[in-house]
């Protein structure tokens, strides 16, 4: 017996069973073992290499030797090492508490990363959610974070949220929907920077930046702007030492290429966006000579093992899932909303005006099936563009909006909105009272915000107005789990969704390797079926 390729032993024993069908099935079932591809009368066939090493293929002509595949190895090892997780897999934040603390906890316990969907929640609720995670996992546990969303109306809330994260020791923040860098983002990225004993710059907090455009990605891949750093030092928020170190590292070491996703999206194709951002990363990293290469992950349209495998094959350091987790038991969405998601097909999505950026014309991608939110939201947009005030609009059109969309008197909605902003941001009230067009925008934003709230609460009387953020990945996921234990909504857990997507991606990757080695694959070779995994 002697050592051979990959250090596997090779003994002279009986030839292996090289029946094509048997070999392929076993090779796909035993992804954690190496596979030898050998010559046969019917062409190349795979043989799983077991404990006896290459003894299984004695007397056969070796054409290729395929390595074991572990789901843990699909992405970049630096990702799992940096964040202290088992898998290069992230359960993404879904704002306003859709990604609950329970969901973040479940993601970490399954071996991935999990982000709490803290954006849009009041600070007391955010603090309670962070404490829930810390109490469940331990105050210093790695692998989780919270969400910071760009607030175009009030950057003071961004800063207050970041200050809360820093005070509570939140080590990772997912920055989403940003159109430019803000002082709050720079503060979080720079706060606590220090130089280790080996000279490397160590981070106290890590930014995950969701981006879909080159110009936004560039901001996060570059060091913090000098002007912002100087201002934060002058305000006493940063030390001069922290600011100096911030000039040597990128704002974010993890950039998520957000393709055709639910919520805020530019509907980009992942196969176009991901390579572009990887190339941009390489360009900027070379320019600044970073000691640590920023990682580029993939999100949007990822709801099946094939999609996960494709993202990793295209160079993603990690994958991030969103829409599919909304139907999980740990989701903050109501049972009624989750039932609607479980019926969705890939085409059952539409765009609707974004509540937080309504006046700017920004849209979000939402579930279309079972709700009229997208159509009604578009009607509000058209009304806003057509008229400068409610008084200017014909009375019958205003009454129609109140009856068929808002289902409340505009005067009542404004009174409620006025009360809300009286403590949140009185400047909005003053502006609305002097600008009737802005008053109209605030009334319409009430409806858009309420749509998400009705969906979370399961207010079936307003089911037609549910706002459920959703991308086409949800339809792909539903097709994939049909007939399996994950089809019933009550069986869908964050952990089982993650483990099955990853195991399936590894199996699909093995199938691709076999095909590359010349093995003829039977139908269904790329179709991994969900199963309970531990």
Short mmCIF file of C-alpha atoms in Angstrom, two decimals:
data_model
loop_
_atom_site.label_atom_id
_atom_site.label_comp_id
_atom_site.label_asym_id
_atom_site.label_seq_id
_atom_site.Cartn_x
_atom_site.Cartn_y
_atom_site.Cartn_z
CA UNK A 1 0.00 0.00 0.00
CA UNK A 2 1.35 3.47 -0.82
CA UNK A 3 0.28 7.13 -0.73
CA UNK A 4 -1.12 8.75 -3.83
CA UNK A 5 -3.07 11.87 -4.88
CA UNK A 6 -4.54 13.84 -1.93
CA UNK A 7 -2.68 11.51 0.43
CA UNK A 8 -5.26 8.72 -0.07
CA UNK A 9 -3.98 5.18 0.20
CA UNK A 10 -4.01 2.91 -2.84
CA UNK A 11 -4.16 -0.85 -2.40
CA UNK A 12 -4.44 -3.57 -5.02
CA UNK A 13 -7.93 -5.00 -4.49
CA UNK A 14 -10.95 -5.92 -6.58
CA UNK A 15 -12.14 -3.36 -9.15
CA UNK A 16 -14.84 -0.89 -8.14
CA UNK A 17 -18.51 -1.06 -9.05
CA UNK A 18 -18.59 1.28 -12.04
CA UNK A 19 -22.25 1.08 -12.98
CA UNK A 20 -23.10 4.66 -14.03
CA UNK A 21 -26.41 5.08 -12.19
CA UNK A 22 -25.07 3.69 -8.93
CA UNK A 23 -21.96 5.85 -9.04
CA UNK A 24 -23.74 9.14 -9.70
CA UNK A 25 -26.36 8.60 -7.00
CA UNK A 26 -23.70 7.74 -4.43
CA UNK A 27 -21.46 10.63 -5.46
CA UNK A 28 -24.34 13.07 -4.96
CA UNK A 29 -25.33 11.51 -1.65
CA UNK A 30 -21.78 11.46 -0.27
CA UNK A 31 -20.65 15.01 -0.99
CA UNK A 32 -18.27 15.04 1.99
CA UNK A 33 -16.14 12.28 0.48
CA UNK A 34 -13.76 12.57 -2.49
CA UNK A 35 -14.87 11.04 -5.77
CA UNK A 36 -12.71 9.37 -8.37
CA UNK A 37 -13.88 9.53 -11.97
CA UNK A 38 -12.72 6.45 -13.83
CA UNK A 39 -12.98 5.17 -17.34
CA UNK A 40 -15.53 2.50 -18.24
CA UNK A 41 -17.05 1.00 -21.36
CA UNK A 42 -19.91 3.48 -21.01
CA UNK A 43 -17.69 6.51 -20.48
CA UNK A 44 -16.47 8.32 -17.35
CA UNK A 45 -18.16 7.15 -14.14
CA UNK A 46 -17.76 8.31 -10.53
CA UNK A 47 -16.68 6.16 -7.61
CA UNK A 48 -16.88 7.47 -4.05
CA UNK A 49 -13.55 7.11 -2.30
CA UNK A 50 -14.23 5.66 1.14
CA UNK A 51 -12.10 4.88 4.17
CA UNK A 52 -9.91 2.55 2.15
CA UNK A 53 -8.71 5.41 -0.04
CA UNK A 54 -8.08 4.76 -3.71
CA UNK A 55 -8.28 1.02 -3.10
CA UNK A 56 -11.81 1.24 -4.49
CA UNK A 57 -10.52 2.01 -7.96
CA UNK A 58 -7.73 -0.53 -8.18
CA UNK A 59 -7.33 -1.66 -11.75
CA UNK A 60 -9.36 1.27 -13.14
CA UNK A 61 -8.11 4.13 -15.29
CA UNK A 62 -8.29 7.30 -13.18
CA UNK A 63 -9.56 10.32 -15.17
CA UNK A 64 -10.15 12.83 -12.36
CA UNK A 65 -10.23 13.08 -8.59
CA UNK A 66 -12.86 15.42 -7.14
CA UNK A 67 -12.38 16.81 -3.62
CA UNK A 68 -14.93 16.56 -0.81
CA UNK A 69 -17.47 19.35 -0.65
CA UNK A 70 -18.67 20.81 2.62
CA UNK A 71 -21.30 23.57 2.76
CA UNK A 72 -18.88 25.37 5.09
CA UNK A 73 -16.37 25.62 2.23
CA UNK A 74 -18.61 27.09 -0.47
CA UNK A 75 -17.68 30.71 0.24
CA UNK A 76 -14.57 32.47 1.44
CA UNK A 77 -12.95 31.05 4.56
CA UNK A 78 -12.03 34.58 5.64
CA UNK A 79 -15.74 35.34 6.06
CA UNK A 80 -16.41 32.55 8.53
CA UNK A 81 -13.16 33.30 10.37
CA UNK A 82 -13.85 37.04 10.64
CA UNK A 83 -17.38 36.62 11.95
CA UNK A 84 -16.99 33.45 13.99
CA UNK A 85 -19.63 31.46 12.12
CA UNK A 86 -19.72 27.99 10.59
CA UNK A 87 -21.30 28.81 7.22
CA UNK A 88 -20.84 31.67 4.71
CA UNK A 89 -24.58 32.32 4.99
CA UNK A 90 -26.44 35.38 6.26
CA UNK A 91 -30.08 35.67 7.25
CA UNK A 92 -30.60 39.26 6.18
CA UNK A 93 -32.37 41.97 8.09
CA UNK A 94 -35.95 42.70 7.11
CA UNK A 95 -36.92 46.09 8.46
CA UNK A 96 -39.50 47.02 11.08
CA UNK A 97 -39.00 43.82 13.00
CA UNK A 98 -39.84 41.32 10.26
CA UNK A 99 -36.42 39.80 11.01
CA UNK A 100 -37.08 39.34 14.71
CA UNK A 101 -34.54 38.79 17.47
CA UNK A 102 -35.74 35.16 17.42
CA UNK A 103 -34.79 34.91 13.76
CA UNK A 104 -31.31 36.30 14.35
CA UNK A 105 -30.84 33.87 17.24
CA UNK A 106 -32.03 30.93 15.12
CA UNK A 107 -29.64 31.89 12.32
CA UNK A 108 -26.65 31.92 14.68
CA UNK A 109 -27.64 28.62 16.27
CA UNK A 110 -27.87 27.06 12.81
CA UNK A 111 -24.29 28.15 12.11
CA UNK A 112 -24.88 31.25 10.02
CA UNK A 113 -25.10 34.99 10.62
CA UNK A 114 -28.33 36.72 11.52
CA UNK A 115 -29.34 40.38 11.40
CA UNK A 116 -32.13 41.84 13.51
CA UNK A 117 -34.48 43.98 11.38
CA UNK A 118 -34.28 46.98 13.69
CA UNK A 119 -34.75 49.67 11.02
CA UNK A 120 -37.95 51.65 11.40
CA UNK A 121 -38.49 50.66 15.03
CA UNK A 122 -38.35 53.08 17.96
CA UNK A 123 -35.14 53.04 19.97
CA UNK A 124 -36.69 51.43 23.03
CA UNK A 125 -37.88 48.50 20.90
CA UNK A 126 -34.48 48.24 19.24
CA UNK A 127 -32.74 48.15 22.61
CA UNK A 128 -35.11 45.46 23.88
CA UNK A 129 -34.46 43.38 20.75
CA UNK A 130 -30.69 43.65 21.11
CA UNK A 131 -30.92 42.64 24.76
CA UNK A 132 -33.02 39.62 23.82
CA UNK A 133 -30.32 38.44 21.42
CA UNK A 134 -27.51 39.07 23.90
CA UNK A 135 -29.32 37.22 26.67
CA UNK A 136 -29.99 34.21 24.41
CA UNK A 137 -26.54 33.95 22.83
CA UNK A 138 -24.30 35.62 25.39
CA UNK A 139 -23.08 39.23 25.43
CA UNK A 140 -19.92 38.47 23.46
CA UNK A 141 -21.34 35.90 21.03
CA UNK A 142 -20.32 36.47 17.39
CA UNK A 143 -22.39 36.07 14.26
CA UNK A 144 -25.22 38.56 14.67
CA UNK A 145 -25.96 42.21 14.10
CA UNK A 146 -28.67 44.80 13.61
CA UNK A 147 -29.95 46.96 10.79
CA UNK A 148 -29.31 50.62 10.05
CA UNK A 149 -31.37 52.06 7.20
CA UNK A 150 -30.78 55.38 5.49
CA UNK A 151 -33.16 57.98 6.90
CA UNK A 152 -33.57 60.71 4.30
CA UNK A 153 -35.99 62.67 6.46
CA UNK A 154 -34.03 62.79 9.72
CA UNK A 155 -30.35 61.91 9.97
CA UNK A 156 -30.54 62.49 13.72
CA UNK A 157 -32.31 59.13 14.06
CA UNK A 158 -29.44 57.43 12.24
CA UNK A 159 -26.97 58.93 14.68
CA UNK A 160 -29.07 58.02 17.71
CA UNK A 161 -29.37 54.44 16.47
CA UNK A 162 -25.62 54.14 15.92
CA UNK A 163 -24.91 55.56 19.36
CA UNK A 164 -27.25 52.92 20.80
CA UNK A 165 -25.44 50.15 18.90
CA UNK A 166 -22.06 51.35 20.12
CA UNK A 167 -23.26 51.62 23.71
CA UNK A 168 -24.74 48.11 23.63
CA UNK A 169 -21.79 46.46 21.92
CA UNK A 170 -23.47 45.54 18.64
CA UNK A 171 -20.50 44.33 16.62
CA UNK A 172 -22.07 44.12 13.14
CA UNK A 173 -24.41 46.53 11.38
CA UNK A 174 -26.11 45.99 8.04
CA UNK A 175 -26.39 49.35 6.28
CA UNK A 176 -29.20 49.30 3.73
CA UNK A 177 -30.87 51.69 1.27
CA UNK A 178 -28.05 54.23 1.59
CA UNK A 179 -27.63 56.64 -1.29
CA UNK A 180 -24.57 58.31 0.20
CA UNK A 181 -22.31 58.05 3.21
CA UNK A 182 -23.59 59.71 6.36
CA UNK A 183 -21.81 60.71 9.58
CA UNK A 184 -23.59 57.92 11.47
CA UNK A 185 -22.15 55.23 9.20
CA UNK A 186 -18.66 56.72 9.39
CA UNK A 187 -18.88 56.96 13.17
CA UNK A 188 -19.82 53.29 13.55
CA UNK A 189 -17.09 52.15 11.15
CA UNK A 190 -14.36 54.20 12.85
CA UNK A 191 -15.33 53.96 16.50
CA UNK A 192 -13.01 51.67 18.44
CA UNK A 193 -10.43 51.19 15.68
CA UNK A 194 -7.08 50.20 17.15
CA UNK A 195 -3.82 48.68 16.06
CA UNK A 196 -3.03 45.16 17.23
CA UNK A 197 0.31 43.82 18.35
CA UNK A 198 1.08 42.60 14.83
CA UNK A 199 0.40 46.03 13.37
CA UNK A 200 -2.96 45.10 11.85
CA UNK A 201 -5.87 47.48 12.35
CA UNK A 202 -8.58 45.86 14.46
CA UNK A 203 -12.26 46.80 14.23
CA UNK A 204 -14.71 47.17 17.07
CA UNK A 205 -17.70 47.21 14.75
CA UNK A 206 -18.14 45.84 11.23
CA UNK A 207 -20.35 47.27 8.49
CA UNK A 208 -22.19 45.07 6.00
CA UNK A 209 -23.20 47.38 3.15
CA UNK A 210 -26.07 46.39 0.85
CA UNK A 211 -25.48 48.01 -2.53
CA UNK A 212 -26.73 47.69 -6.08
CA UNK A 213 -24.84 50.53 -7.76
CA UNK A 214 -21.18 51.16 -8.41
CA UNK A 215 -21.21 54.70 -7.05
CA UNK A 216 -22.64 53.58 -3.69
CA UNK A 217 -20.36 50.56 -3.46
CA UNK A 218 -17.38 52.82 -4.10
CA UNK A 219 -18.20 54.93 -1.01
CA UNK A 220 -18.24 51.86 1.23
CA UNK A 221 -15.12 50.33 -0.30
CA UNK A 222 -13.04 53.46 0.22
CA UNK A 223 -11.72 54.92 3.48
CA UNK A 224 -13.95 57.39 5.29
CA UNK A 225 -13.93 60.93 3.87
CA UNK A 226 -11.43 63.13 5.67
CA UNK A 227 -13.94 65.94 6.12
CA UNK A 228 -16.41 63.68 7.96
CA UNK A 229 -13.69 62.26 10.16
CA UNK A 230 -12.48 65.73 11.14
CA UNK A 231 -16.05 66.80 11.96
CA UNK A 232 -16.61 63.74 14.16
CA UNK A 233 -13.35 64.44 16.00
CA UNK A 234 -14.35 68.07 16.50
CA UNK A 235 -17.68 66.92 17.97
CA UNK A 236 -15.88 64.60 20.36
CA UNK A 237 -17.40 61.47 18.86
CA UNK A 238 -14.06 60.10 17.61
CA UNK A 239 -10.52 60.39 18.86
CA UNK A 240 -7.76 61.66 16.60
CA UNK A 241 -6.21 58.18 16.70
CA UNK A 242 -9.45 56.52 15.55
CA UNK A 243 -9.78 59.02 12.70
CA UNK A 244 -6.18 58.42 11.61
CA UNK A 245 -6.71 54.65 11.48
CA UNK A 246 -10.02 55.09 9.62
CA UNK A 247 -8.10 56.71 6.78
CA UNK A 248 -6.29 53.39 6.20
CA UNK A 249 -9.22 50.95 5.95
CA UNK A 250 -12.44 50.75 3.95
CA UNK A 251 -15.72 51.73 5.56
CA UNK A 252 -16.95 48.15 5.03
CA UNK A 253 -15.10 44.87 4.70
CA UNK A 254 -18.31 43.11 3.61
CA UNK A 255 -20.25 44.41 0.61
CA UNK A 256 -23.48 42.65 -0.33
CA UNK A 257 -24.40 42.84 -4.02
CA UNK A 258 -28.17 43.27 -3.79
CA UNK A 259 -29.78 42.09 -7.00
CA UNK A 260 -33.50 41.47 -7.63
CA UNK A 261 -34.62 41.51 -4.00
CA UNK A 262 -37.70 42.30 -1.98
CA UNK A 263 -38.04 45.80 -0.55
CA UNK A 264 -35.67 48.49 -1.84
CA UNK A 265 -34.18 47.19 -5.08
CA UNK A 266 -32.86 48.25 -8.45
CA UNK A 267 -33.89 44.87 -9.93
CA UNK A 268 -30.33 44.20 -11.04
CA UNK A 269 -29.29 40.84 -12.47
CA UNK A 270 -26.94 39.13 -10.02
CA UNK A 271 -24.80 37.71 -12.83
CA UNK A 272 -24.10 41.28 -13.95
CA UNK A 273 -23.91 43.03 -10.59
CA UNK A 274 -21.74 40.59 -8.64
CA UNK A 275 -18.80 40.38 -11.10
CA UNK A 276 -18.89 44.15 -11.50
CA UNK A 277 -18.64 44.78 -7.76
CA UNK A 278 -15.88 42.19 -7.37
CA UNK A 279 -13.91 43.97 -10.08
CA UNK A 280 -14.54 47.33 -8.39
CA UNK A 281 -13.40 45.87 -5.08
CA UNK A 282 -10.16 44.65 -6.65
CA UNK A 283 -9.54 48.03 -8.24
CA UNK A 284 -10.03 50.01 -5.04
CA UNK A 285 -8.15 47.51 -2.85
CA UNK A 286 -5.14 47.77 -5.14
CA UNK A 287 -5.35 51.55 -5.14
CA UNK A 288 -5.27 51.77 -1.34
CA UNK A 289 -3.16 48.70 -0.63
CA UNK A 290 -5.55 47.25 1.94
CA UNK A 291 -4.11 44.63 4.27
CA UNK A 292 -7.50 42.88 4.37
CA UNK A 293 -9.36 42.40 1.09
CA UNK A 294 -13.03 43.40 1.40
CA UNK A 295 -15.43 40.54 0.72
CA UNK A 296 -18.33 40.72 -1.75
CA UNK A 297 -21.43 38.66 -1.01
CA UNK A 298 -24.61 38.05 -2.98
CA UNK A 299 -28.28 38.73 -2.24
CA UNK A 300 -31.48 38.96 -4.23
CA UNK A 301 -33.12 36.09 -6.08
CA UNK A 302 -31.53 33.52 -3.79
CA UNK A 303 -34.19 31.02 -2.77
CA UNK A 304 -33.06 27.64 -4.13
CA UNK A 305 -29.92 25.50 -3.86
CA UNK A 306 -29.15 26.17 -7.52
CA UNK A 307 -29.26 29.92 -6.90
CA UNK A 308 -26.99 29.60 -3.86
CA UNK A 309 -24.53 27.43 -5.81
CA UNK A 310 -24.60 29.84 -8.75
CA UNK A 311 -23.78 32.79 -6.50
CA UNK A 312 -20.80 31.01 -4.98
CA UNK A 313 -19.62 29.86 -8.42
CA UNK A 314 -19.73 33.48 -9.59
CA UNK A 315 -17.36 34.50 -6.80
CA UNK A 316 -19.62 35.44 -3.87
CA UNK A 317 -17.83 35.30 -0.53
CA UNK A 318 -21.17 34.64 1.19
CA UNK A 319 -24.86 34.61 0.38
CA UNK A 320 -27.62 36.56 2.07
CA UNK A 321 -31.26 35.45 2.02
CA UNK A 322 -34.24 37.68 2.69
CA UNK A 323 -37.68 37.04 1.23
CA UNK A 324 -37.66 33.29 1.91
CA UNK A 325 -37.12 33.86 5.63
CA UNK A 326 -40.26 35.96 5.89
CA UNK A 327 -42.30 32.76 5.69
CA UNK A 328 -40.34 31.15 8.56
CA UNK A 329 -41.88 30.63 11.99
CA UNK A 330 -39.48 33.15 13.54
CA UNK A 331 -40.60 35.90 11.17
CA UNK A 332 -42.31 39.00 12.53
CA UNK A 333 -44.88 38.74 9.76
CA UNK A 334 -48.34 37.56 10.77
CA UNK A 335 -49.48 34.00 10.09
CA UNK A 336 -51.94 35.38 7.54
CA UNK A 337 -49.11 37.18 5.74
CA UNK A 338 -46.90 34.10 5.80
CA UNK A 339 -49.73 32.03 4.32
CA UNK A 340 -49.94 34.50 1.42
CA UNK A 341 -46.18 34.25 0.85
CA UNK A 342 -46.38 30.46 0.70
CA UNK A 343 -48.68 30.75 -2.33
CA UNK A 344 -46.43 33.14 -4.25
CA UNK A 345 -44.93 32.28 -7.60
CA UNK A 346 -41.87 33.98 -9.06
CA UNK A 347 -44.02 36.42 -11.05
CA UNK A 348 -46.25 37.39 -8.13
CA UNK A 349 -44.30 40.53 -7.31
CA UNK A 350 -44.75 44.19 -8.21
CA UNK A 351 -43.26 47.56 -7.37
CA UNK A 352 -44.93 50.04 -5.05
CA UNK A 353 -43.91 53.47 -3.71
CA UNK A 354 -41.53 53.36 -0.76
CA UNK A 355 -42.96 54.93 2.37
CA UNK A 356 -39.67 56.40 3.53
CA UNK A 357 -38.78 57.91 0.13
CA UNK A 358 -42.21 58.56 -1.35
CA UNK A 359 -41.55 62.11 -2.56
CA UNK A 360 -38.38 60.98 -4.33
CA UNK A 361 -40.26 58.41 -6.39
CA UNK A 362 -38.30 55.48 -4.92
CA UNK A 363 -40.07 52.12 -5.09
CA UNK A 364 -39.95 48.81 -3.24
CA UNK A 365 -40.70 45.32 -4.52
CA UNK A 366 -43.68 43.70 -2.79
CA UNK A 367 -45.98 40.71 -2.97
CA UNK A 368 -48.72 41.14 -5.56
CA UNK A 369 -50.75 37.98 -5.07
CA UNK A 370 -53.55 38.35 -2.53
CA UNK A 371 -53.13 42.09 -1.98
CA UNK A 372 -53.86 45.30 -3.89
CA UNK A 373 -51.15 47.32 -2.15
CA UNK A 374 -48.98 47.87 -5.23
CA UNK A 375 -51.88 49.08 -7.39
CA UNK A 376 -53.26 51.32 -4.66
CA UNK A 377 -49.83 52.70 -3.91
CA UNK A 378 -49.36 53.56 -7.57
CA UNK A 379 -52.69 55.35 -7.53
CA UNK A 380 -51.45 57.54 -4.68
CA UNK A 381 -48.30 58.32 -6.62
CA UNK A 382 -50.29 59.40 -9.67
CA UNK A 383 -52.55 61.60 -7.53
CA UNK A 384 -49.52 63.20 -5.85
CA UNK A 385 -47.94 64.00 -9.21
CA UNK A 386 -51.18 65.38 -10.65
CA UNK A 387 -52.28 67.70 -7.84
CA UNK A 388 -50.46 70.11 -5.54
CA UNK A 389 -53.00 69.87 -2.73
CA UNK A 390 -56.18 68.07 -1.74
CA UNK A 391 -58.10 71.33 -2.20
CA UNK A 392 -56.90 71.56 -5.80
CA UNK A 393 -58.17 68.06 -6.65
CA UNK A 394 -61.81 67.46 -7.65
CA UNK A 395 -63.92 66.57 -4.63
CA UNK A 396 -65.14 63.31 -6.15
CA UNK A 397 -61.53 62.10 -6.70
CA UNK A 398 -60.63 62.89 -3.10
CA UNK A 399 -63.72 61.06 -1.86
CA UNK A 400 -62.85 58.08 -4.07
CA UNK A 401 -59.38 57.90 -2.52
CA UNK A 402 -60.84 58.04 0.98
CA UNK A 403 -63.36 55.31 0.19
CA UNK A 404 -61.39 52.83 -1.92
CA UNK A 405 -57.76 53.23 -0.84
CA UNK A 406 -57.31 55.07 2.46
CA UNK A 407 -60.64 53.93 3.92
CA UNK A 408 -60.46 56.84 6.34
CA UNK A 409 -61.12 60.54 6.11
CA UNK A 410 -58.03 62.52 5.13
CA UNK A 411 -58.69 64.90 8.02
CA UNK A 412 -58.54 61.99 10.48
CA UNK A 413 -55.32 60.65 8.95
CA UNK A 414 -53.70 64.07 9.15
CA UNK A 415 -54.72 64.49 12.79
CA UNK A 416 -53.11 61.13 13.63
CA UNK A 417 -50.02 61.98 11.59
CA UNK A 418 -49.75 65.38 13.23
CA UNK A 419 -49.82 63.77 16.68
CA UNK A 420 -47.08 61.35 15.62
CA UNK A 421 -44.73 64.06 14.36
CA UNK A 422 -45.43 66.38 17.29
CA UNK A 423 -43.00 64.27 19.34
CA UNK A 424 -40.99 62.60 16.55
CA UNK A 425 -40.10 65.61 14.41
CA UNK A 426 -42.15 68.85 14.77
CA UNK A 427 -40.37 70.28 11.72
CA UNK A 428 -42.52 68.03 9.55
CA UNK A 429 -45.71 69.60 10.93
CA UNK A 430 -44.49 73.13 10.29
CA UNK A 431 -43.48 72.22 6.75
CA UNK A 432 -46.81 70.51 6.01
CA UNK A 433 -48.84 73.42 7.32
CA UNK A 434 -46.98 75.78 4.99
CA UNK A 435 -46.84 73.34 2.04
CA UNK A 436 -50.09 71.48 1.22
CA UNK A 437 -48.23 69.22 -1.22
CA UNK A 438 -46.04 68.00 1.63
CA UNK A 439 -49.14 67.49 3.78
CA UNK A 440 -50.47 65.25 1.00
CA UNK A 441 -47.21 63.29 0.98
CA UNK A 442 -47.40 62.71 4.73
CA UNK A 443 -50.99 61.47 4.46
CA UNK A 444 -50.01 59.05 1.70
CA UNK A 445 -46.96 57.92 3.66
CA UNK A 446 -49.36 57.03 6.49
CA UNK A 447 -51.03 54.53 4.18
CA UNK A 448 -47.74 53.12 2.91
CA UNK A 449 -46.34 52.70 6.43
CA UNK A 450 -49.62 51.25 7.69
CA UNK A 451 -49.62 48.59 4.95
CA UNK A 452 -46.55 47.00 6.50
CA UNK A 453 -48.06 47.26 9.98
CA UNK A 454 -51.32 45.60 8.92
CA UNK A 455 -49.35 42.73 7.41
CA UNK A 456 -47.33 42.25 10.60
CA UNK A 457 -50.42 42.35 12.80
CA UNK A 458 -52.50 40.15 10.49
CA UNK A 459 -55.35 42.66 10.23
CA UNK A 460 -57.42 40.60 7.79
CA UNK A 461 -59.87 43.47 7.32
CA UNK A 462 -56.98 45.28 5.58
CA UNK A 463 -55.54 42.22 3.79
CA UNK A 464 -55.96 43.98 0.46
CA UNK A 465 -53.63 46.69 1.80
CA UNK A 466 -50.88 44.40 3.13
CA UNK A 467 -47.39 45.59 2.23
CA UNK A 468 -45.21 42.46 2.19
CA UNK A 469 -41.70 42.99 0.86
CA UNK A 470 -40.99 40.16 -1.53
CA UNK A 471 -38.72 39.25 -4.44
CA UNK A 472 -38.99 36.48 -7.05
CA UNK A 473 -36.84 34.23 -4.83
CA UNK A 474 -39.98 33.51 -2.82
CA UNK A 475 -41.64 31.88 -5.80
CA UNK A 476 -38.55 29.84 -6.57
CA UNK A 477 -38.41 28.68 -2.96
CA UNK A 478 -42.08 27.66 -2.97
CA UNK A 479 -41.59 25.61 -6.13
CA UNK A 480 -38.53 23.93 -4.65
CA UNK A 481 -40.16 22.89 -1.36
CA UNK A 482 -43.41 21.68 -2.96
CA UNK A 483 -44.17 18.17 -1.76
CA UNK A 484 -41.44 18.28 0.90
CA UNK A 485 -41.53 18.73 4.68
CA UNK A 486 -40.85 22.46 4.15
CA UNK A 487 -43.99 23.08 2.11
CA UNK A 488 -46.30 23.68 5.11
CA UNK A 489 -45.73 27.15 6.53
CA UNK A 490 -45.82 25.73 10.05
CA UNK A 491 -42.75 23.59 9.33
CA UNK A 492 -40.58 26.37 7.93
CA UNK A 493 -37.87 27.42 10.35
CA UNK A 494 -34.96 29.75 9.74
CA UNK A 495 -32.51 26.97 10.58
CA UNK A 496 -33.99 24.31 8.29
CA UNK A 497 -34.25 26.78 5.41
CA UNK A 498 -30.58 27.68 5.82
CA UNK A 499 -29.28 24.13 6.23
CA UNK A 500 -31.25 22.81 3.25
CA UNK A 501 -30.20 25.65 0.95
CA UNK A 502 -26.56 25.09 1.88
CA UNK A 503 -26.63 21.29 1.70
CA UNK A 504 -28.46 21.56 -1.60
CA UNK A 505 -25.95 24.08 -2.95
CA UNK A 506 -23.08 21.73 -2.08
CA UNK A 507 -24.89 18.88 -3.85
CA UNK A 508 -25.51 21.01 -6.93
CA UNK A 509 -21.84 21.99 -6.89
CA UNK A 510 -20.86 18.30 -6.82
CA UNK A 511 -23.17 17.64 -9.78
CA UNK A 512 -21.45 20.42 -11.68
CA UNK A 513 -18.04 18.93 -10.91
CA UNK A 514 -19.15 15.53 -12.17
CA UNK A 515 -20.40 17.04 -15.40
CA UNK A 516 -17.15 18.97 -15.85
CA UNK A 517 -15.27 15.68 -15.43
CA UNK A 518 -17.25 14.20 -18.29
CA UNK A 519 -19.76 12.15 -16.31
CA UNK A 520 -23.15 11.81 -17.98
CA UNK A 521 -25.76 12.90 -15.43
CA UNK A 522 -29.30 11.53 -15.20
CA UNK A 523 -32.39 13.78 -14.95
CA UNK A 524 -32.75 15.31 -11.50
CA UNK A 525 -29.03 15.32 -10.74
CA UNK A 526 -29.23 19.06 -9.97
CA UNK A 527 -32.46 18.72 -7.97
CA UNK A 528 -31.74 18.42 -4.25
CA UNK A 529 -34.95 17.76 -2.31
CA UNK A 530 -35.43 19.32 1.15
CA UNK A 531 -35.08 16.99 4.12
CA UNK A 532 -34.84 17.48 7.90
CA UNK A 533 -31.22 18.27 8.70
CA UNK A 534 -29.44 18.58 11.99
#
